[in-house]
Coordinates of C-alpha atoms and ligand atoms in Angstrom, one line a residue:
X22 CA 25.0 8.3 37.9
X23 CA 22.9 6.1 37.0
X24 CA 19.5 6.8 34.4
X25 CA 15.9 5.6 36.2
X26 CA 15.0 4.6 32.7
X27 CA 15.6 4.2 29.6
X28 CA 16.2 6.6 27.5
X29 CA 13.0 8.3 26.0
X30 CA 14.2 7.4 22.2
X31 CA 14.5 3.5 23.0
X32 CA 10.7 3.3 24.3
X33 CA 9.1 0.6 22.6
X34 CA 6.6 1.8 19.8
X35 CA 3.0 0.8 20.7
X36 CA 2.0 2.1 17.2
X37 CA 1.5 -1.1 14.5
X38 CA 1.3 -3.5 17.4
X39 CA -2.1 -6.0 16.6
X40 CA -4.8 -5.7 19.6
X41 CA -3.5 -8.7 20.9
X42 CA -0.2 -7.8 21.0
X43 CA -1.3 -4.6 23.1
X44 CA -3.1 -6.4 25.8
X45 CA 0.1 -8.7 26.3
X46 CA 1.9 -5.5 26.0
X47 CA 0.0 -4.1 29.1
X48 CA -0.5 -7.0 30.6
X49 CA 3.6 -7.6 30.9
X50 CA 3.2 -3.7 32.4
X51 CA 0.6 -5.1 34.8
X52 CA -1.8 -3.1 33.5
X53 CA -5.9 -4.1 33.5
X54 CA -7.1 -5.5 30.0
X55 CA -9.6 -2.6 29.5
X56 CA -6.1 -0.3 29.4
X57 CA -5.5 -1.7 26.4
X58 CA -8.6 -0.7 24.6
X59 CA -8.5 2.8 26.1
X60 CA -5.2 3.2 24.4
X61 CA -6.4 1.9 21.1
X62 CA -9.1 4.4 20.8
X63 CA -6.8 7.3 21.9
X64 CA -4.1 6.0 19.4
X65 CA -6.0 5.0 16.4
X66 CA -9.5 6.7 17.2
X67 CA -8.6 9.8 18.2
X68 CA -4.8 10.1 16.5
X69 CA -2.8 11.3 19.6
X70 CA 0.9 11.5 19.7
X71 CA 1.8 12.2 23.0
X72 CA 0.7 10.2 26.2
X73 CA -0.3 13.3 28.1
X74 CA -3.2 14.1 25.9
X75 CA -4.8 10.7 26.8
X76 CA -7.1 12.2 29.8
X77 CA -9.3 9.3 30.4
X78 CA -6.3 7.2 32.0
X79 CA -5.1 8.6 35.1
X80 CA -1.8 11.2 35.4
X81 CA 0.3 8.5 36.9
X82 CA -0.5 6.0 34.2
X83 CA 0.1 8.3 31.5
X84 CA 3.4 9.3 33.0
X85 CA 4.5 5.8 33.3
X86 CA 3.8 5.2 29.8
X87 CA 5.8 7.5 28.4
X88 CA 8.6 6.4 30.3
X89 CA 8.8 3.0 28.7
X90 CA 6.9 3.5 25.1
X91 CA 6.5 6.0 22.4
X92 CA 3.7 6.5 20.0
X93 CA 6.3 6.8 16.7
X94 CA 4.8 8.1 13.6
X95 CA 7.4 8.1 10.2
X96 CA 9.2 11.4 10.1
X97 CA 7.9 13.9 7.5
X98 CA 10.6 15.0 5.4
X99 CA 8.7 16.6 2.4
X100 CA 5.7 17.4 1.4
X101 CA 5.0 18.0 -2.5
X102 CA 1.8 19.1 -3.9
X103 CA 0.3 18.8 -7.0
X104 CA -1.5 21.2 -9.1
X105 CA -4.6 18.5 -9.4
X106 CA -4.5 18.8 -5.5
X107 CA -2.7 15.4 -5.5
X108 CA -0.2 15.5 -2.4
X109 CA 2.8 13.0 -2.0
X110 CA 4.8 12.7 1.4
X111 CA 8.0 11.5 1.8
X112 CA 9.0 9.9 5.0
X113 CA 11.8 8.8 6.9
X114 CA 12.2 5.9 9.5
X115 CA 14.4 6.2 12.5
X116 CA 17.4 4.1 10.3
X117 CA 17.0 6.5 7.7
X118 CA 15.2 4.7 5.5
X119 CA 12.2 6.4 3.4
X120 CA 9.3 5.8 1.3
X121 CA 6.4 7.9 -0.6
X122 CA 2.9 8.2 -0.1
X123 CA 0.1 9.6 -2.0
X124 CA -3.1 11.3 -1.3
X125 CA -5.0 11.3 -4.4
X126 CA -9.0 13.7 -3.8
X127 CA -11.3 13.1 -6.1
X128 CA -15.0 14.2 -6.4
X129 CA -16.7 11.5 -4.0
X130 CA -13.7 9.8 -2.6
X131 CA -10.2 10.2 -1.3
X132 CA -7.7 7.8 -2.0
X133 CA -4.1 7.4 -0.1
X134 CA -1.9 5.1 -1.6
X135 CA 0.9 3.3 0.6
X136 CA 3.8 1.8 0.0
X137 CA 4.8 -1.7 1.9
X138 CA 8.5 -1.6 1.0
X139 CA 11.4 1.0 0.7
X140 CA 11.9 0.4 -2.8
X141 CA 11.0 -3.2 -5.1
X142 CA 12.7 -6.2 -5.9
X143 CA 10.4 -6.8 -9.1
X144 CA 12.3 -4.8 -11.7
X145 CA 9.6 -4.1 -13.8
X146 CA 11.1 -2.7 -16.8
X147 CA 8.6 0.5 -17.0
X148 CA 8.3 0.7 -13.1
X149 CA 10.2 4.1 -11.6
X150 CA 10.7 2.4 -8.3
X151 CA 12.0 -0.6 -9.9
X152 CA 15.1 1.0 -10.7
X153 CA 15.9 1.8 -6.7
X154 CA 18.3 -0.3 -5.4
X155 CA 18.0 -0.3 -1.8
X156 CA 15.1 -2.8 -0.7
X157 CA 13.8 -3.6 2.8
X158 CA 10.4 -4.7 3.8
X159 CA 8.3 -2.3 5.9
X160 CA 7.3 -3.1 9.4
X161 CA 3.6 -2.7 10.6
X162 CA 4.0 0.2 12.3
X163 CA 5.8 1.8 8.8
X164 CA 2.2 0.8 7.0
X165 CA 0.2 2.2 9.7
X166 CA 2.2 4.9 10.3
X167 CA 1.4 6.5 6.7
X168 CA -2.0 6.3 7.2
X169 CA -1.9 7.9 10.4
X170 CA 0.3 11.0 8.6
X171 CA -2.5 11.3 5.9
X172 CA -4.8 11.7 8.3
X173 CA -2.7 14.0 10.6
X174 CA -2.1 16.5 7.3
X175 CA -5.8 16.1 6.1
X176 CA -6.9 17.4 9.7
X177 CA -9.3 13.9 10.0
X178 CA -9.4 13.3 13.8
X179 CA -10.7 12.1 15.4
X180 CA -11.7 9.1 12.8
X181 CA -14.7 10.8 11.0
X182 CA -17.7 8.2 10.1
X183 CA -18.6 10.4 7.3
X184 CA -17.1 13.2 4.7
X185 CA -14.0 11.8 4.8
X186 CA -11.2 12.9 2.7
X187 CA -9.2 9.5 3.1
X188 CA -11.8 7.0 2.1
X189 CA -9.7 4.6 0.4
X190 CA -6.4 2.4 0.7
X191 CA -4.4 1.3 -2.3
X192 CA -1.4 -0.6 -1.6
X193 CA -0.1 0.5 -4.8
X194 CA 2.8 2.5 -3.8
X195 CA 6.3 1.3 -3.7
X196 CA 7.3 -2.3 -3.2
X197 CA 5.2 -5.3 -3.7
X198 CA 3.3 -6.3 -0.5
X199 CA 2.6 -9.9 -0.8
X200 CA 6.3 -10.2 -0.7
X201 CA 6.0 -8.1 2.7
X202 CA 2.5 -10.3 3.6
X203 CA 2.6 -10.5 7.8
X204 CA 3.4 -6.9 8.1
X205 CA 1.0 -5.8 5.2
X206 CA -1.5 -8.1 6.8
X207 CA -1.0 -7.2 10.7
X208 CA -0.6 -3.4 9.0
X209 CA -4.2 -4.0 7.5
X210 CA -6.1 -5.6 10.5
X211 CA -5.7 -2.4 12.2
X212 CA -6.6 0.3 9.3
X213 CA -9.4 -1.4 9.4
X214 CA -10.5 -2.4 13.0
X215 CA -13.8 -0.4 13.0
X216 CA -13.1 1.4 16.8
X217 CA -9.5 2.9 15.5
X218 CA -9.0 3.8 11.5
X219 CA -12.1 1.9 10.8
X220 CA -11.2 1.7 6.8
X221 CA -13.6 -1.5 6.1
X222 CA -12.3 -3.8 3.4
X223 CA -14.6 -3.0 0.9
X224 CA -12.4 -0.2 0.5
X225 CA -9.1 -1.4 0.3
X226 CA -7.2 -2.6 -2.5
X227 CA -4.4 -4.7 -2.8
X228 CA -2.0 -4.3 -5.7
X229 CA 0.3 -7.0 -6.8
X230 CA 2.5 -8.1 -9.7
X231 CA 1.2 -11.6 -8.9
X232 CA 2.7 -13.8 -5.9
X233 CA 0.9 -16.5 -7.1
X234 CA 1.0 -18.6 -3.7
X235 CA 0.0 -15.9 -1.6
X236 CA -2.7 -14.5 -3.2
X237 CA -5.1 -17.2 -2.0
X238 CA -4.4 -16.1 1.4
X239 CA -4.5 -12.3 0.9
X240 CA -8.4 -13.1 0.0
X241 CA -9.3 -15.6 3.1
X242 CA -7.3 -13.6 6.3
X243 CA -8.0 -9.9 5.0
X244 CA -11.0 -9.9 2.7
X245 CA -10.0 -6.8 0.6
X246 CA -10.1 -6.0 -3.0
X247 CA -7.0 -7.5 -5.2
X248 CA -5.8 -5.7 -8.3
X249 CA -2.8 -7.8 -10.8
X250 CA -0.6 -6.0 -12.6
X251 CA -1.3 -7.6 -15.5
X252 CA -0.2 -5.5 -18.4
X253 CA 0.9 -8.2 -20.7
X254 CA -0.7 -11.1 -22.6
X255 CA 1.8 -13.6 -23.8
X256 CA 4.2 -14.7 -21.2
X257 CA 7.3 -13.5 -23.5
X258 CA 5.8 -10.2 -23.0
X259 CA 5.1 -9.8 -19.7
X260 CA 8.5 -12.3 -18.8
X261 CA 10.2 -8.9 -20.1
X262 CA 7.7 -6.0 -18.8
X263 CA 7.2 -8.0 -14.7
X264 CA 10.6 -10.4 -14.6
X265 CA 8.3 -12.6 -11.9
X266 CA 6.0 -13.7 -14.9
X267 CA 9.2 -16.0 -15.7
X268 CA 8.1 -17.7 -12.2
X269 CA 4.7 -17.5 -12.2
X270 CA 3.4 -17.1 -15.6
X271 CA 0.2 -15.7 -16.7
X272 CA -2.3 -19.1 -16.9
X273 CA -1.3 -19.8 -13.1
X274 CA -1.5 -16.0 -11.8
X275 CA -5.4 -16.6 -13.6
X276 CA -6.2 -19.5 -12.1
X277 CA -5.3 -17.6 -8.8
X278 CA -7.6 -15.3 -9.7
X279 CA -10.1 -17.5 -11.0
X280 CA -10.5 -18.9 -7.2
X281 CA -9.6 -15.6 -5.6
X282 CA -12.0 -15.9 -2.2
X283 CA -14.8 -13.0 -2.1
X284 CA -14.3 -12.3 -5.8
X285 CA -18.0 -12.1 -7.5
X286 CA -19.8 -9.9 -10.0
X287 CA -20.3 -7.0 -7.4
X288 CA -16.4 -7.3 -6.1
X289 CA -14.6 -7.9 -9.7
X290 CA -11.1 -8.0 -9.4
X291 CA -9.2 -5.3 -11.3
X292 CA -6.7 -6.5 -14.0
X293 CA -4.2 -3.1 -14.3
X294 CA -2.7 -2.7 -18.0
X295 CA -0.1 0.1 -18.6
X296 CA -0.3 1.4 -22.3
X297 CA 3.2 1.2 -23.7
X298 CA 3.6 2.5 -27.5
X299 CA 4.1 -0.8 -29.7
X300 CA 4.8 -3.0 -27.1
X301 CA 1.1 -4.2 -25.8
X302 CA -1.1 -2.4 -26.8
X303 CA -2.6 -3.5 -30.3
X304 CA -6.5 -4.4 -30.8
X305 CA -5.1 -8.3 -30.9
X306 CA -3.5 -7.9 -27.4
X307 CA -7.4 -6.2 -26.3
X308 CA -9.1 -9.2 -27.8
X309 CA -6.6 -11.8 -26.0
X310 CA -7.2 -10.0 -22.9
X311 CA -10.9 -10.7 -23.0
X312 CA -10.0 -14.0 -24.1
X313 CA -8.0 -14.7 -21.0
X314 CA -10.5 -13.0 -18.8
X315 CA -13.1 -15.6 -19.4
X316 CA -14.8 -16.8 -16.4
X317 CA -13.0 -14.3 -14.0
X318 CA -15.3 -11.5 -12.1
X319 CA -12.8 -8.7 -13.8
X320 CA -13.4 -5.2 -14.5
X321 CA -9.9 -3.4 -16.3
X322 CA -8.0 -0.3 -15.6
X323 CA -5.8 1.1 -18.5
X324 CA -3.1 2.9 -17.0
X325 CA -1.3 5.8 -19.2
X326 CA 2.5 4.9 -18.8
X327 CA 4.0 7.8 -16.6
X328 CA 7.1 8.6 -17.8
X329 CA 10.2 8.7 -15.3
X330 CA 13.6 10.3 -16.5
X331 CA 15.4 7.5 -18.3
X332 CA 12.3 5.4 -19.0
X333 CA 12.7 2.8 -22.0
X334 CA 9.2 3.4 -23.0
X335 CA 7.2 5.4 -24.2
X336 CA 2.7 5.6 -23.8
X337 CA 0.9 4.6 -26.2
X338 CA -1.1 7.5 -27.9
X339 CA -4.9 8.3 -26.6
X340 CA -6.1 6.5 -30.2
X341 CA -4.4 3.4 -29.6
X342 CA -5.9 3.6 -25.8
X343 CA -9.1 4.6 -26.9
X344 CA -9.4 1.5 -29.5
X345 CA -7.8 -0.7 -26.9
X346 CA -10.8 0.4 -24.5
X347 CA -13.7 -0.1 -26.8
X348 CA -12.5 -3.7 -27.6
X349 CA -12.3 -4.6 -24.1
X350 CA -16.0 -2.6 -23.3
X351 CA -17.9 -4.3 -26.0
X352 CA -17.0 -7.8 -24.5
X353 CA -18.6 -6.8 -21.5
X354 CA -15.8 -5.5 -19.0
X355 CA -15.3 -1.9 -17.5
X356 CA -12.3 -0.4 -19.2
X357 CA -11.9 2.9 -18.2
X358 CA -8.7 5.0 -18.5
X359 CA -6.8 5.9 -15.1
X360 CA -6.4 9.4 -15.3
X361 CA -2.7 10.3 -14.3
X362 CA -2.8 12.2 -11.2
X363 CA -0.1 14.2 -9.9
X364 CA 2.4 13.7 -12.8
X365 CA 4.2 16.8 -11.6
X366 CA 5.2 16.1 -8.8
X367 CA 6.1 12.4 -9.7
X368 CA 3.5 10.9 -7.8
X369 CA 1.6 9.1 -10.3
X370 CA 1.8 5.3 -10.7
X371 CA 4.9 4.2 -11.0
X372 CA 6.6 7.1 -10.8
X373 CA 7.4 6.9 -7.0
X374 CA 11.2 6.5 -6.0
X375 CA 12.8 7.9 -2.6
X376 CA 16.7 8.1 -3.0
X377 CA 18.2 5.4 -0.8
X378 CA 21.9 4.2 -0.9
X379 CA 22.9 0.2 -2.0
X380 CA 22.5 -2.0 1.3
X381 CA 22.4 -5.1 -0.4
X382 CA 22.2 -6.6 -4.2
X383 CA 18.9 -6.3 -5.4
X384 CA 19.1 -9.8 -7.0
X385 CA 17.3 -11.4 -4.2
X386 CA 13.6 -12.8 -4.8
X387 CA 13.0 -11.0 -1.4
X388 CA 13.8 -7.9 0.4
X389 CA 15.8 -7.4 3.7
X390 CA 13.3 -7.8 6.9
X391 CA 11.9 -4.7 8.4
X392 CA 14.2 -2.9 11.0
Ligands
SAH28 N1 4.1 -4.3 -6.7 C1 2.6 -4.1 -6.8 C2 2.3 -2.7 -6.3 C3 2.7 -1.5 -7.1 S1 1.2 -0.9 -7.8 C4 2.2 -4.3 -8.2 O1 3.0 -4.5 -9.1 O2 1.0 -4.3 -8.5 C5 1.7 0.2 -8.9 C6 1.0 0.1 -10.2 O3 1.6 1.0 -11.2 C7 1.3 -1.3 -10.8 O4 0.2 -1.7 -11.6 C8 2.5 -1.0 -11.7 O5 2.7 -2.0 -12.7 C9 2.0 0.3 -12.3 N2 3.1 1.1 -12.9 C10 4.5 1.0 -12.6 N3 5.2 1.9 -13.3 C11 4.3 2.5 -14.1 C12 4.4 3.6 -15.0 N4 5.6 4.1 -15.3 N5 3.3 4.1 -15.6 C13 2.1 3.5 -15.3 N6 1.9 2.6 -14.4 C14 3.0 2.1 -13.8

């Protein structure tokens, strides 16, 4: 006998596809345009998962749908909380893949902070996730998709204008995203397309190690808020702490940032600086840093290393912070110390690492396309 249709598990994901891509996407079904934004509001507005609880489209449109698509979210496969009330998720793709995410509350904000690859290609020598070998980009759907599982598990839909508890995006989780830029970008458009997630980007923040050539770009398209990992002031340094300093060394990554579109007094970039025990940290490596922050809207965020098991480092104590700080304050730049959150469970910056088998050698510059 022959099956009617495909199988329900083949059905095309509508989730991560841009607007456009859903109109041509109901178009080709010969549906009307205006389907296209009833189905974004259901999927990104209101959060639904199953065709049948869209009730403003008609029975036999709904059961059409789910003949031919699926609304996929990333598989939960565990859930850790912290005592801090930190919560980190791991999740699985349909090839088995997996990455972590982390909802970090605080007093006046909630921040979730996504990954955009499974594992990294950087090898940063003090990174956790560094030391993963299995690297593949994440598709937008993948990006999306942990957003939408944050807001699933925080109970936030439909997409709450106020007293939200997921109020901010960091890509600061696993994997460097301006080495995963379309996806991270097409993810991004819709987080923050104001009728679906609606996260504007004034609230988002973009992490990287310092793709020199794409960090122009990341500023015109998208808008949002960069942070460098910086964490090293000589390149001999930081060519040993972030091995892509040997490519783009710290004068260019500046001047990047120097020209960095949207970047003003009110909207400062953020230079991050882990604290590692004899190895940056002294009151000459503060004052250098102000140096080289001359003429760049920057603020500074010291981060605590997190130790991982294995780690070659160690963090620097709170005094050497502290003094590190101050120097960095009196010149006229916010320095404050990231408090680790969720060190228990591993969630904390850098600590982030989902188990994942060799697929490839990690000595490539980039990582293997999304599935
Ligand atoms: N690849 C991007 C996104 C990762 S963001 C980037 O490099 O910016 C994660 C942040 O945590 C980066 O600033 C990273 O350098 C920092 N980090 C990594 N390992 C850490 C550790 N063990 N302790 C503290 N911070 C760490």
């Amino acid at each position: 006998m022959q099956i009617p249709f495909p199988p329900a598990s083949l059905g095309r994901n509508l989730v991560g596809l841009s607007r456009a891509a859903l109109a041509a996407e109901m178009a080709d079904f010969g549906a009307e345009p205006f389907r296209a934004r009833q189905l974004w509001h259901w999927i990104y507005h209101r959060g639904v998962t199953d065709f049948a609880a869209m009730t403003s489209l008609s029975k036999g449109f709904r059961e059409r749908l789910a003949t031919q698509y699926k609304l996929r979210r990333p598989i939960v496969s565990r859930t850790l909380a912290s005592t801090d009330g930190t919560r980190k998720w791991l999740l699985q793709f349909p090839d088995g893949q997996e990455v972590e995410t982390v909802h970090i509350p605080e007093e006046d904000r909630g921040t979730l902070c996504v990954s955009a690859q499974v594992g990294c290609t950087l090898t940063c020598s003090f990174c956790h996730t560094g030391t993963q070998r299995l690297v593949r980009n994440l598709g937008a759907a993948e990006i999306v998709g942990q957003v939408m599982i944050a807001r699933d598990a925080l109970g936030e839909w439909p997409s709450p204008q106020a007293d939200r508890q997921l109020t901010n995006l960091v890509l600061m989780g696993m994997g460097e995203p301006l080495f995963n830029y379309d996806n991270v970008a097409e993810a991004l458009q819709i987080v923050m397309d104001p009728e679906g997630l609606s996260i504007s980007r004034r609230k988002i923040t973009l992490s990287t190690a310092g793709v020199v050539p794409m960090i122009r770009r990341c500023g015109a398209e998208l808008g949002v808020n960069l942070a460098v990992s910086l964490h090293a002031v000589r390149d001999d340094i930081r060519d040993r702490l972030v091995p892509l300093n040997r490519k783009y060394p710290i004068a260019e990554l500046l001047d990047a940032c120097r020209t960095y579109p949207g970047a003003s007094n009110a909207r400062r970039i953020t230079f991050e600086y882990v604290m590692l025990k004899g190895v940056n940290d002294s009151p000459a490596d503060a004052r250098e840093l102000v140096r080289l922050l001359a003429g760049i809207p920057a603020k500074v965020n010291l981060i605590p290393f997190n130790p991982w098991p294995g780690a070659p480092y160690e963090c620097s104590p709170d005094a050497a912070i502290a003094a590190f700080s101050d120097i960095v304050f009196a010149a006229g730049y916010s320095a404050p110390v990231r408090t680790p959150r969720g060190r228990d469970i591993l969630a904390a910056c850098g600590q982030l690492k989902s188990a994942s088998v060799k697929l490839r050698p990690k000595s490539e510059a980039e990582a293997i396309p999304a599935a």
